[in-house]
CSV table of C-alpha atoms in Angstrom, one decimal:
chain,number,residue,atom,x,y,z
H,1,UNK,CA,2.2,15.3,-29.2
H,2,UNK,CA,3.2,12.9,-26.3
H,3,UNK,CA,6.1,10.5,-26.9
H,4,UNK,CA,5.7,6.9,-27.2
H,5,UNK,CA,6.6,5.3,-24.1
H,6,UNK,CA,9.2,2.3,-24.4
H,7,UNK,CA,8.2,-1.6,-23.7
H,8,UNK,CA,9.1,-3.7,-21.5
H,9,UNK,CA,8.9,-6.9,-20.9
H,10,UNK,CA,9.6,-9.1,-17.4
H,11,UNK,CA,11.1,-12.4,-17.5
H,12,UNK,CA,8.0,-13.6,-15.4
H,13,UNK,CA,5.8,-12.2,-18.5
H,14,UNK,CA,8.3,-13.8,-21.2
H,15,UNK,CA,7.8,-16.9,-19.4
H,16,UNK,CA,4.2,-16.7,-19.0
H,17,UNK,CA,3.9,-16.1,-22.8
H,18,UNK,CA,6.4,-18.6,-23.4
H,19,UNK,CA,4.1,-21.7,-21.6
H,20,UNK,CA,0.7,-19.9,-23.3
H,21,UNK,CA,2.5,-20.7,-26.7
H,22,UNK,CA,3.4,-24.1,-25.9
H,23,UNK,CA,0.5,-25.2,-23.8
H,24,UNK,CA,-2.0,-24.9,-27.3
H,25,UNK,CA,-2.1,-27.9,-29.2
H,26,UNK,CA,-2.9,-26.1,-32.3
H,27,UNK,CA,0.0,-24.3,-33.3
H,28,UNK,CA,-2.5,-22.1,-35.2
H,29,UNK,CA,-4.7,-21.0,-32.4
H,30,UNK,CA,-0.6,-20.6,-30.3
H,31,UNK,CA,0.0,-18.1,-33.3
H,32,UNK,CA,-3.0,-16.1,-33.1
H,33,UNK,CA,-2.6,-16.2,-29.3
H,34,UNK,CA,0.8,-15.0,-29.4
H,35,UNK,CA,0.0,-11.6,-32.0
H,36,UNK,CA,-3.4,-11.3,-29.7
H,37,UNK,CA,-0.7,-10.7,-26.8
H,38,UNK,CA,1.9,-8.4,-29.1
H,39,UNK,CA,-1.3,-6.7,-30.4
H,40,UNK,CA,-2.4,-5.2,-27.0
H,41,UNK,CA,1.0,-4.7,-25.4
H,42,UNK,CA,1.9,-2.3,-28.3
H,43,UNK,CA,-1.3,-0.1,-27.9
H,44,UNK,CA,-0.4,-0.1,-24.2
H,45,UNK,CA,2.8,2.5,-25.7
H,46,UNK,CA,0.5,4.5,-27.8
H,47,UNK,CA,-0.4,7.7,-25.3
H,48,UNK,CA,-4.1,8.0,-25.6
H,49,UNK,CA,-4.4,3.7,-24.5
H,50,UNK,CA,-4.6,2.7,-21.1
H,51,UNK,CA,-5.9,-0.4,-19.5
H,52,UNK,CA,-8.1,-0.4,-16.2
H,53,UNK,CA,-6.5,-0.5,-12.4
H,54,UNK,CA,-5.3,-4.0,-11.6
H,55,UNK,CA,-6.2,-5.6,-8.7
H,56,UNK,CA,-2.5,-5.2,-7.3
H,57,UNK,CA,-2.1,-1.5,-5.9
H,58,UNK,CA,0.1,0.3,-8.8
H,59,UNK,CA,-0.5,-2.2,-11.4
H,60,UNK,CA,-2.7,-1.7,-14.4
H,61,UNK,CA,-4.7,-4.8,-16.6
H,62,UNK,CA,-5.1,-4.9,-20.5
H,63,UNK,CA,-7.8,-8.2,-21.8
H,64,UNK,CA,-6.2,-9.8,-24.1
H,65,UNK,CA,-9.2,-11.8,-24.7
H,66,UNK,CA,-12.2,-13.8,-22.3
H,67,UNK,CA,-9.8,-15.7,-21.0
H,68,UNK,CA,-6.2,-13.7,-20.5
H,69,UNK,CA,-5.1,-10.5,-19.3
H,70,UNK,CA,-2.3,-8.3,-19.7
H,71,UNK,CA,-0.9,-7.1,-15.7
H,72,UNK,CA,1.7,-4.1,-16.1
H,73,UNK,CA,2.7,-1.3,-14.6
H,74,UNK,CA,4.0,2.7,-16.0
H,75,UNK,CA,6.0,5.3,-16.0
H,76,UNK,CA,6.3,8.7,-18.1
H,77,UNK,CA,8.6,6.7,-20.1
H,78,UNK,CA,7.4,2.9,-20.0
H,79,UNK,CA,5.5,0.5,-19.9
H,80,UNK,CA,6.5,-3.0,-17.9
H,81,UNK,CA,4.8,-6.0,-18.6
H,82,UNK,CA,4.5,-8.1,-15.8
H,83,UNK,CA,2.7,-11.1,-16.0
H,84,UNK,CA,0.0,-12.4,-18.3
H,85,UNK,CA,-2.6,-14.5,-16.6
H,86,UNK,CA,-5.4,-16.5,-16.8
H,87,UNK,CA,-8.5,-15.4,-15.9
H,88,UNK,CA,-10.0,-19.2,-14.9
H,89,UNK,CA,-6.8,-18.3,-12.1
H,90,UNK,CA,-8.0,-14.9,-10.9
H,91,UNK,CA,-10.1,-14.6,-7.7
């Protein structure tokens, strides 16, 4: 059975989560944001989950939902988050 592949997160990713959080003005919606985030970032570890090719060379994507995805990259042993992003932001 493969091994589960460590997270990681970016400080540009920790940021990024960090103004998606504050930038709801319902702190319930924030919440749900937030796990909808953790959520998909720990299925990235699991071996059999993969996202689709990002549009940066080397980089992979995860939706989060319509409007957010998930930009990482991996190894054998990790994942790396890089950034989360809009999609109302994305060419």
């Amino acid at each position: 059975m493969p091994k589960k592949k460590k997270l990681m997160w970016t400080r540009l990713a920790l940021n990024d989560r960090n103004e998606l959080f504050y930038a709801h003005a319902d702190r319930d919606e924030a919440i749900f944001t937030d796990e909808a985030i953790d959520e998909v970032a720990e299925k990235l570890v699991t071996p059999t989950e993969t996202g689709f090719p990002g549009r940066v060379k080397g980089t992979m994507e995860a939706g989060i939902s319509d409007q957010l995805v998930l930009v990482y990259d991996s190894t054998d042993s990790q994942i790396r988050i890089l950034r989360i992003l809009s999609t109302a932001s994305l060419p």
